[in-house]
Coordinates of C-alpha atoms in Angstrom, one line a residue:
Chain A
X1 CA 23.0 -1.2 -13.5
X2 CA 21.9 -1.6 -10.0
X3 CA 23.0 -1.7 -6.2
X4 CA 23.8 -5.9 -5.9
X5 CA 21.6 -7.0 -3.0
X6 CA 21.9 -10.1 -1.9
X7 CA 19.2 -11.9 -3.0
X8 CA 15.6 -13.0 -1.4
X9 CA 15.1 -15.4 -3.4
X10 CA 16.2 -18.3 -0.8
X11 CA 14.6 -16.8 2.3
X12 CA 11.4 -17.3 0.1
X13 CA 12.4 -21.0 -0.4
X14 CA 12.9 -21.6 3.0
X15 CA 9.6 -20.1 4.0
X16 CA 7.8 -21.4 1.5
X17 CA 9.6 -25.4 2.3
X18 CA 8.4 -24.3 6.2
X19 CA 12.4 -24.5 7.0
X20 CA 11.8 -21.2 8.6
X21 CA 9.2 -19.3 10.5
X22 CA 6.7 -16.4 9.3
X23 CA 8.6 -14.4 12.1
X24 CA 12.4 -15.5 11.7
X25 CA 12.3 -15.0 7.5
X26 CA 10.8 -11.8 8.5
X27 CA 13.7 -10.4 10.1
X28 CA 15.9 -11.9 7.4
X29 CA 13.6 -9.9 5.1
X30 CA 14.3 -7.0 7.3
X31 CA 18.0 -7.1 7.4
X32 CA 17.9 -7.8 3.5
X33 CA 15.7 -4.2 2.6
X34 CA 15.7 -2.1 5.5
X35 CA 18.7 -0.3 4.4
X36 CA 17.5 0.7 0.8
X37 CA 13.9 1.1 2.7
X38 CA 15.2 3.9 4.6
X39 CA 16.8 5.2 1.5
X40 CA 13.9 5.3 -0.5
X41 CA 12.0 7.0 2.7
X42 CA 14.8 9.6 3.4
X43 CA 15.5 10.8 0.3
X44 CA 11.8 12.1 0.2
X45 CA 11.2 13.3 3.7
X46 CA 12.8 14.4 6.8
X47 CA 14.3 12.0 9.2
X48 CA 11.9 12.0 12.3
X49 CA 8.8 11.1 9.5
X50 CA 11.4 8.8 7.3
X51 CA 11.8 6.5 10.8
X52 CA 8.3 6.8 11.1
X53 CA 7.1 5.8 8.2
X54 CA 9.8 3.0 7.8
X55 CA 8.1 1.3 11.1
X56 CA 4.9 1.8 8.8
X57 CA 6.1 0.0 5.6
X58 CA 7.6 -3.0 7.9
X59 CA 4.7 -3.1 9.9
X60 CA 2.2 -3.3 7.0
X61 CA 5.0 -6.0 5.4
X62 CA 4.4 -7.7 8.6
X63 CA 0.9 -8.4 8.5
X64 CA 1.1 -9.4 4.5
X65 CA 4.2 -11.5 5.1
X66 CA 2.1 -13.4 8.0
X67 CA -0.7 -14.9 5.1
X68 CA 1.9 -14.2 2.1
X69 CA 0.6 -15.8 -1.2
X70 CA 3.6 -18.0 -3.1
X71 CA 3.6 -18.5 -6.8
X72 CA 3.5 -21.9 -7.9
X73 CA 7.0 -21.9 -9.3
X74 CA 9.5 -19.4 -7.5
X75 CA 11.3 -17.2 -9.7
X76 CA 15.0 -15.7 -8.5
X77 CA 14.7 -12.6 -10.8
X78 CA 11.0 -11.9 -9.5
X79 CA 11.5 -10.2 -6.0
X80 CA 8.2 -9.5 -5.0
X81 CA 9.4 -8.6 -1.9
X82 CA 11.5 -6.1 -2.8
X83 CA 8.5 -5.2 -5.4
X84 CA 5.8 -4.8 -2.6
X85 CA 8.2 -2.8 -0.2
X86 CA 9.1 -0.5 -3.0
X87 CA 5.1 0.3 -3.1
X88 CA 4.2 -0.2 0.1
X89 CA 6.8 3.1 0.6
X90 CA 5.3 4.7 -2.8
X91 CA 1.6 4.7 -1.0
X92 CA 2.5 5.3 2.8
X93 CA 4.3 8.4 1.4
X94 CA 1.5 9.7 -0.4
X95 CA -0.8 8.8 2.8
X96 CA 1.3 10.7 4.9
X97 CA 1.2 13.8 2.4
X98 CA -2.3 13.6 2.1
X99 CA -2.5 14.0 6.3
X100 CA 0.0 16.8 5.5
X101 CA -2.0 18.8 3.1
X102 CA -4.6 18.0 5.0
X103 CA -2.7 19.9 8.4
X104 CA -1.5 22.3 6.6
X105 CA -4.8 23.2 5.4
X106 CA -6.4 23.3 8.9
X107 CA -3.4 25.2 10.5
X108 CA -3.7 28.1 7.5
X109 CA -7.7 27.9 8.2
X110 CA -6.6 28.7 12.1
X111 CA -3.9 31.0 12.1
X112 CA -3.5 32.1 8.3
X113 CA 0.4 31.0 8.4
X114 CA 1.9 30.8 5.1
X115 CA 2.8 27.0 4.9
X116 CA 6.8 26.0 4.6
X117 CA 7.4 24.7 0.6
X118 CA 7.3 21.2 0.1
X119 CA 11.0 21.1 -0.3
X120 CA 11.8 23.0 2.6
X121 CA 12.4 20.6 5.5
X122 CA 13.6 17.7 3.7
X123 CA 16.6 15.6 4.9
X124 CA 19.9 17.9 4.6
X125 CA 21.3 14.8 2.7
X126 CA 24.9 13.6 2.2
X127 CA 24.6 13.4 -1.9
X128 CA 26.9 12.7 -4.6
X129 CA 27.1 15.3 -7.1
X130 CA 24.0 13.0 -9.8
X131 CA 21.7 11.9 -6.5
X132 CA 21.8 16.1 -6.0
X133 CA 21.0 16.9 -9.6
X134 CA 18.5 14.5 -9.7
X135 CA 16.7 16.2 -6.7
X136 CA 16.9 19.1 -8.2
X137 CA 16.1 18.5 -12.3
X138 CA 14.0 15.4 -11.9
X139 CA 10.5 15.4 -11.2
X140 CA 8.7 13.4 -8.1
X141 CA 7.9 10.1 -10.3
X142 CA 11.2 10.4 -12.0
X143 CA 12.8 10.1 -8.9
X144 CA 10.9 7.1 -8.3
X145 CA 12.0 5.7 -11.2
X146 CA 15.6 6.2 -10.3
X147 CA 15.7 4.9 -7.2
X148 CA 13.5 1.9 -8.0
X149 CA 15.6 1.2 -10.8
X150 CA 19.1 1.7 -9.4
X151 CA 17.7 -0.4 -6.1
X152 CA 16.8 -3.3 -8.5
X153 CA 13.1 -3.1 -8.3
X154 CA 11.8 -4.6 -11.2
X155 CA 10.3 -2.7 -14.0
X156 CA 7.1 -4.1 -14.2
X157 CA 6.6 -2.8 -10.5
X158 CA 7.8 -0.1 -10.8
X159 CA 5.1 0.8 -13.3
X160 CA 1.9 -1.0 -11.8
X161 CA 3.3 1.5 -8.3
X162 CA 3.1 4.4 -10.5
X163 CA 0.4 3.4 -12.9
X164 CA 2.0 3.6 -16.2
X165 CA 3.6 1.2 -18.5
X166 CA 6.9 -0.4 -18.5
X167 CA 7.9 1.6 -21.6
X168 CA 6.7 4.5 -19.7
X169 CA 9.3 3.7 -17.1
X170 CA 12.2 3.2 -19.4
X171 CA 11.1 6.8 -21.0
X172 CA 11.5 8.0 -17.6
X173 CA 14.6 6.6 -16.4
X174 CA 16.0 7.7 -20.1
X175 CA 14.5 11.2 -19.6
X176 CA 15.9 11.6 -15.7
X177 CA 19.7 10.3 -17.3
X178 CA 19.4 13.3 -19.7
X179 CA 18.0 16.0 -17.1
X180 CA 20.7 15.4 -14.7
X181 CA 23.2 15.4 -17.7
X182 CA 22.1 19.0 -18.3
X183 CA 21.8 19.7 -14.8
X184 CA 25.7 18.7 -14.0
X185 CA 26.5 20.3 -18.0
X186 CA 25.1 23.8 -16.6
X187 CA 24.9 23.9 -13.0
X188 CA 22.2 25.9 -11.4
X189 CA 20.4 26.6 -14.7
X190 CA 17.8 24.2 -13.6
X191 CA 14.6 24.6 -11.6
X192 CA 13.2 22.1 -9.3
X193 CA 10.9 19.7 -10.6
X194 CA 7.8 19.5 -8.6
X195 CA 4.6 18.5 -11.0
X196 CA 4.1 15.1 -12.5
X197 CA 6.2 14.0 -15.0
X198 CA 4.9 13.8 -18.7
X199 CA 5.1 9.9 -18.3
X200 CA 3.6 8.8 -21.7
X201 CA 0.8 6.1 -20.9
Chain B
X1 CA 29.9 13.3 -19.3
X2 CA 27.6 11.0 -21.6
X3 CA 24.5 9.7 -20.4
X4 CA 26.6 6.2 -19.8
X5 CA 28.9 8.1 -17.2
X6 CA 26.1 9.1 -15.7
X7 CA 24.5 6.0 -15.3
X8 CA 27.8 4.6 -13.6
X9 CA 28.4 7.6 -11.4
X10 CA 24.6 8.0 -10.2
X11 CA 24.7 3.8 -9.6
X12 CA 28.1 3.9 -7.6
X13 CA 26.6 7.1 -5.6
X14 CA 23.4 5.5 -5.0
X15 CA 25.0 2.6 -3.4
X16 CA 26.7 4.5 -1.4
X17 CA 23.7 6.2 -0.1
X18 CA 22.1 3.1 0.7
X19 CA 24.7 1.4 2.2
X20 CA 24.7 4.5 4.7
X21 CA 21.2 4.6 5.5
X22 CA 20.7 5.1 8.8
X23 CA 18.2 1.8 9.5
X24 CA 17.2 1.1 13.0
X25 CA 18.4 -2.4 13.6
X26 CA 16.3 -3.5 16.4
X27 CA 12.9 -2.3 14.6
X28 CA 12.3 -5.8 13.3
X29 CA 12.2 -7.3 16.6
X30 CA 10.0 -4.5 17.9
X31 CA 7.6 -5.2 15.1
X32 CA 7.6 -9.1 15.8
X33 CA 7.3 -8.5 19.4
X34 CA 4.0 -6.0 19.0
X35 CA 3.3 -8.9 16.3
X36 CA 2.3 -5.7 13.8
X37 CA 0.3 -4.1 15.9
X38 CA 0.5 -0.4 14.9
X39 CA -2.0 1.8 13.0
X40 CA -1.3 5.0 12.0
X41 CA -3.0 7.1 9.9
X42 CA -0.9 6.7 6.6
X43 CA -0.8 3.2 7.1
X44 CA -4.8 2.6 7.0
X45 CA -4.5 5.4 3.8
X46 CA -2.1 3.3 2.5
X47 CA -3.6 0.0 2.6
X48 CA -6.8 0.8 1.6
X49 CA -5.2 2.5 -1.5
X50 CA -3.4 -0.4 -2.5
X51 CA -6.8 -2.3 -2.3
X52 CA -8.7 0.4 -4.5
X53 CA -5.6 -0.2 -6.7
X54 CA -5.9 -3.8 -6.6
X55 CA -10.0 -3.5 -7.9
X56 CA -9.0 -1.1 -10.8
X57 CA -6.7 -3.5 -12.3
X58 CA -9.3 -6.2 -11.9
X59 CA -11.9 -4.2 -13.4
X60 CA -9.6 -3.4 -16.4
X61 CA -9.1 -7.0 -16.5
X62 CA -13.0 -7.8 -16.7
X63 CA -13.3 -6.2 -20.2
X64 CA -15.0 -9.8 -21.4
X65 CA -18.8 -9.9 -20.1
X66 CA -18.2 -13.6 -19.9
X67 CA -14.9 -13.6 -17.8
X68 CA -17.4 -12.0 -14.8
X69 CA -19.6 -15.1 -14.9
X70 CA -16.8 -17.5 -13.9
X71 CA -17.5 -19.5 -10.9
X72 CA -15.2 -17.6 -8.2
X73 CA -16.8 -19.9 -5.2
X74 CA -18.9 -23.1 -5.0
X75 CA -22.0 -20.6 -5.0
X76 CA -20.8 -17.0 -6.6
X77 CA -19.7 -15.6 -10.1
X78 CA -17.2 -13.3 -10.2
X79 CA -19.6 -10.9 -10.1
X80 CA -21.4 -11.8 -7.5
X81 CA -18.0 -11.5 -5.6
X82 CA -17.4 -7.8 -6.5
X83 CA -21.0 -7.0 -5.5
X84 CA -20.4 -8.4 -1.9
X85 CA -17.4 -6.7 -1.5
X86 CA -19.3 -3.4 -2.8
X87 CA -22.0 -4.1 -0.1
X88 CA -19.3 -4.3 2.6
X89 CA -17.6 -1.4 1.7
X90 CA -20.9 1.0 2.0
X91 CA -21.5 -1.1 5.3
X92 CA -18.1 -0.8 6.5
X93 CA -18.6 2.7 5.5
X94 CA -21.9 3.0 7.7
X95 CA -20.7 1.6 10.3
X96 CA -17.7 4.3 10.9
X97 CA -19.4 7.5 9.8
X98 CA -22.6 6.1 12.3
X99 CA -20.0 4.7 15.8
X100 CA -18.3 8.0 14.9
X101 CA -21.1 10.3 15.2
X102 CA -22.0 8.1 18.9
X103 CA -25.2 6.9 17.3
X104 CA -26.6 3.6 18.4
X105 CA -26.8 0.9 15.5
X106 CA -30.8 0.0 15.7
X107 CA -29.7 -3.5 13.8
X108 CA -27.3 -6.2 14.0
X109 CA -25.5 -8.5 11.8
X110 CA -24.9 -12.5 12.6
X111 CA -21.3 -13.1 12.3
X112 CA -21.2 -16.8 13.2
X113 CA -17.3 -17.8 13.8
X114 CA -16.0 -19.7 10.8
X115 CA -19.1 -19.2 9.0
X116 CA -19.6 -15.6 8.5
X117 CA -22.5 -13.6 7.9
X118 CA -24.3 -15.8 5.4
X119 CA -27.9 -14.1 6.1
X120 CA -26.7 -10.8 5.6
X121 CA -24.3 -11.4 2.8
X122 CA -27.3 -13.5 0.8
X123 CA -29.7 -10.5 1.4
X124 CA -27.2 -7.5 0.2
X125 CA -26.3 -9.3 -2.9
X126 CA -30.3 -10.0 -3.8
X127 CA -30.6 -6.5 -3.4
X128 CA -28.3 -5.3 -5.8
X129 CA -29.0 -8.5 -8.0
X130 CA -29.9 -5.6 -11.3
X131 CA -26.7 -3.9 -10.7
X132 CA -23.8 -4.1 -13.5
X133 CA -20.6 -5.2 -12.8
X134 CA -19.2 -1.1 -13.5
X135 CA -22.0 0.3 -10.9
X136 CA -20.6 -2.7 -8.2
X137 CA -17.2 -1.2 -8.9
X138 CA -18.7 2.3 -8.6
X139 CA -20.1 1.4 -4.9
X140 CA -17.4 -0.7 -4.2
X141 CA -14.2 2.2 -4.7
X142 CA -16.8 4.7 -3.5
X143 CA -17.2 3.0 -0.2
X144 CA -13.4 2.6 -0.3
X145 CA -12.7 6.6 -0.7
X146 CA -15.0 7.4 1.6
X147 CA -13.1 4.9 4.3
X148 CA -9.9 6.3 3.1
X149 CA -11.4 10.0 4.0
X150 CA -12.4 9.0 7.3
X151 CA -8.7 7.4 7.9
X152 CA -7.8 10.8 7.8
X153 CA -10.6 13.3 8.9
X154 CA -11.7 11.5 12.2
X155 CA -10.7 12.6 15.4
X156 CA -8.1 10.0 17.4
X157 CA -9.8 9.8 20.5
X158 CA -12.5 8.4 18.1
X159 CA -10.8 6.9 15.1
X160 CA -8.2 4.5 17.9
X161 CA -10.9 4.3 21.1
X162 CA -12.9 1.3 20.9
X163 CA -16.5 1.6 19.5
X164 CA -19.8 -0.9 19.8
X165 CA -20.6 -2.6 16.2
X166 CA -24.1 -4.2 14.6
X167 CA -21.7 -7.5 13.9
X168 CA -22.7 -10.0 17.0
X169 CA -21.4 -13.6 16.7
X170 CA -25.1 -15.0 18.1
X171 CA -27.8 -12.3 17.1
X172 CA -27.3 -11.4 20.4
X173 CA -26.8 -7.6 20.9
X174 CA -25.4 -7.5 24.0
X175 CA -22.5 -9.6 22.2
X176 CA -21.5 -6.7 19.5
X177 CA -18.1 -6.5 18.2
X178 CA -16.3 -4.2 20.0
X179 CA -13.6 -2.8 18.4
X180 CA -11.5 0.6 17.3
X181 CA -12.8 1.8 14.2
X182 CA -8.8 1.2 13.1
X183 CA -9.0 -2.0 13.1
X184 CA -12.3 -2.1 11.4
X185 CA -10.6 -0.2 8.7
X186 CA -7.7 -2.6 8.0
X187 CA -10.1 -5.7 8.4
X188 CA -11.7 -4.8 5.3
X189 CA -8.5 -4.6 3.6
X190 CA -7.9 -8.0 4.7
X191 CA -10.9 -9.2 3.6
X192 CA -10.9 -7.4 0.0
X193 CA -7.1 -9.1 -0.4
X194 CA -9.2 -12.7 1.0
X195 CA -10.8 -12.5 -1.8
X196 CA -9.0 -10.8 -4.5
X197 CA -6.4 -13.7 -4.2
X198 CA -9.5 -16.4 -5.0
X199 CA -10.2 -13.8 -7.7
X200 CA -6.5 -13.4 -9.3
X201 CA -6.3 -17.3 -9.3
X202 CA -9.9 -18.2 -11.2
X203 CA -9.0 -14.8 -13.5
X204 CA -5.3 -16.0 -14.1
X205 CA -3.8 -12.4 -13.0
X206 CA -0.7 -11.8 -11.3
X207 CA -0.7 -10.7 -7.4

């Protein structure tokens, strides 16, 4: 089950026939993703860093699409597009945390604040009643599983992004169905999820 | 609710939430108009992760001795690939740590236009001739981390300002490159991705 995008498949044909330009398919690709993009971005963040690190995944996009590399034989199911935004986002988030940790690590050397939890300051969401229970009982890569999967991202990017194996995926979207099952059975019973998960390899 | 409910609810909310994303419309246009000019510091992180990504995949792939010995250009084995993009990643390396600390580069490298550095390319890979293909992958994500380090550690005035490189497209050093260390950064990710694509296509591995 997933969100039915409209498909990328022939903005690639046309770029790959030379029917369009590097710059014009661009912002069709734009229009296309940049709605799940921002999802991805703000379900992890708040919004002033989620706009700011969506202007980081399109720009990097931007420079790839300019000397993009076409298989010989397109495929409509492959969307490596979609693929390479999904962990484009996956890495610029973990860059920016790094630079985060990194702050937070100076500003506690300088003033010995306490530093906010992770969790804090994230995006005061408008969530159904799953999306919250999967914030709250699913763990960081679980997450990404879910909203990879739901988003239509194909499996076998979803694991080379993470660095497991497809079956490891499955396992994880499986495993994320039956936390948030137990989180909605028994509301409030379950703690936030903030380690890895136990993604078998 | 079984786990199938759940699936159908969490799909139907998800869409919802996407399709109520709050996505700046006129960012695409922006971006085409700057034609993808800006850095920031998650963005060099980023790309030089997905390159250090991009080389442990391809060393997992190498697990034949012979599959390294494949012609990869008209003059260099696979191997002999890796190792050159190891020798630019400790000279890329150099290069930042050295502009960064304002000292003077006592050497410079020929970077003829369309042609490259063929002197000093020849000369590091002679050098490191002995090396195994695991060691060349050693310098090469060592040289890469360290990069990625600096992406984040260095100061701005220092890591966007414009500094003096050895590179000079005549030998010439009044000619060095001048450039912010930025952009130094993300051409080495463009030239590991140069030649990881010549790589994926002789190896037969998906981008």
């Amino acid at each position: 089950m997933t969100v039915p995008l409209a498909s990328e498949h022939p903005v690639l044909q046309a770029r790959l026939a030379g029917e369009v330009s590097a710059d014009v398919s661009f912002e069709q690709l734009y229009d296309l993703y940049r709605q799940p993009v921002s999802a991805w971005l703000s379900l992890r963040v708040k919004p002033a860093d989620a706009d700011d690190l969506a202007q980081d995944v399109w720009t990097i996009f931007y420079r790839r699409w300019q000397t993009w590399r076409f298989p010989a034989e397109l495929v409509p199911e492959a969307k490596p597009v979609l693929s390479f935004l999904y962990r484009t986002c996956h890495l610029t988030l973990a860059g920016f945390r790094r630079l985060q940790d990194r702050d937070r690590a100076d500003d506690l050397g300088r003033a010995g604040e306490v530093a906010a939890p992770v969790g804090s300051w994230q995006r005061d969401l408008e969530l159904g009643q799953c999306l919250t229970a999967a914030k709250v009982a699913c763990s960081s890569d679980e997450l990404e599983i879910l909203s990879g999967k739901l988003t239509g991202v194909p499996a076998r990017a979803i694991a080379r992004t993470l660095g497991v194996t497809e079956s490891a995926v499955d396992h994880g979207y499986r495993r994320a169905i039956v936390k948030i099952r137990e989180a909605l059975a028994a509301p409030g019973t379950t703690a936030p999820q903030t380690s890895a998960p136990e993604a078998p390899q | 609710m079984n786990a199938l409910d759940v699936e159908r609810r969490l799909n139907g909310e998800w869409q919802a939430f996407v399709e109520n994303a709050d996505a700046d419309s006129r960012l695409a246009a922006a971006i085409v108009e700057a034609r993808g000019s800006r850095t920031t510091r998650p963005m060099l992180w980023s790309e030089l992760q997905d390159v250090r990504l991009a080389f442990a995949e391809l060393h997992a792939a190498l697990d034949e001795e012979s599959k390294a010995k494949v012609l990869a250009t008209t003059a260099w084995t696979v191997k002999d690939v890796v190792i050159h993009l190891a020798s630019w990643a400790s000279e890329f390396k150099r290069q930042i740590e050295t502009a960064a600390a304002r000292q003077p580069f006592d050497y410079v490298i020929t970077f003829t236009p369309r042609v490259g550095p063929t002197d000093w390319n020849a000369r590091e890979l002679d050098r490191r001739r002995a090396m195994s293909l695991d060691a060349a992958f050693g310098e090469l994500d060592a040289g890469t981390e360290g990069i990625q380090e600096l992406a984040l550690s260095l100061p701005d005035d220092v890591l966007f300002s414009v500094a003096e490189l050895p590179q000079t497209p005549d030998g010439r050093p009044e000619n060095r490159w001048r450039l912010p260390l930025a952009n130094l950064m993300i051409m080495k990710c463009w030239h590991d991705h140069y030649h990881l694509a010549r790589l994926r296509e002789v190896l037969d591995l998906p981008e």
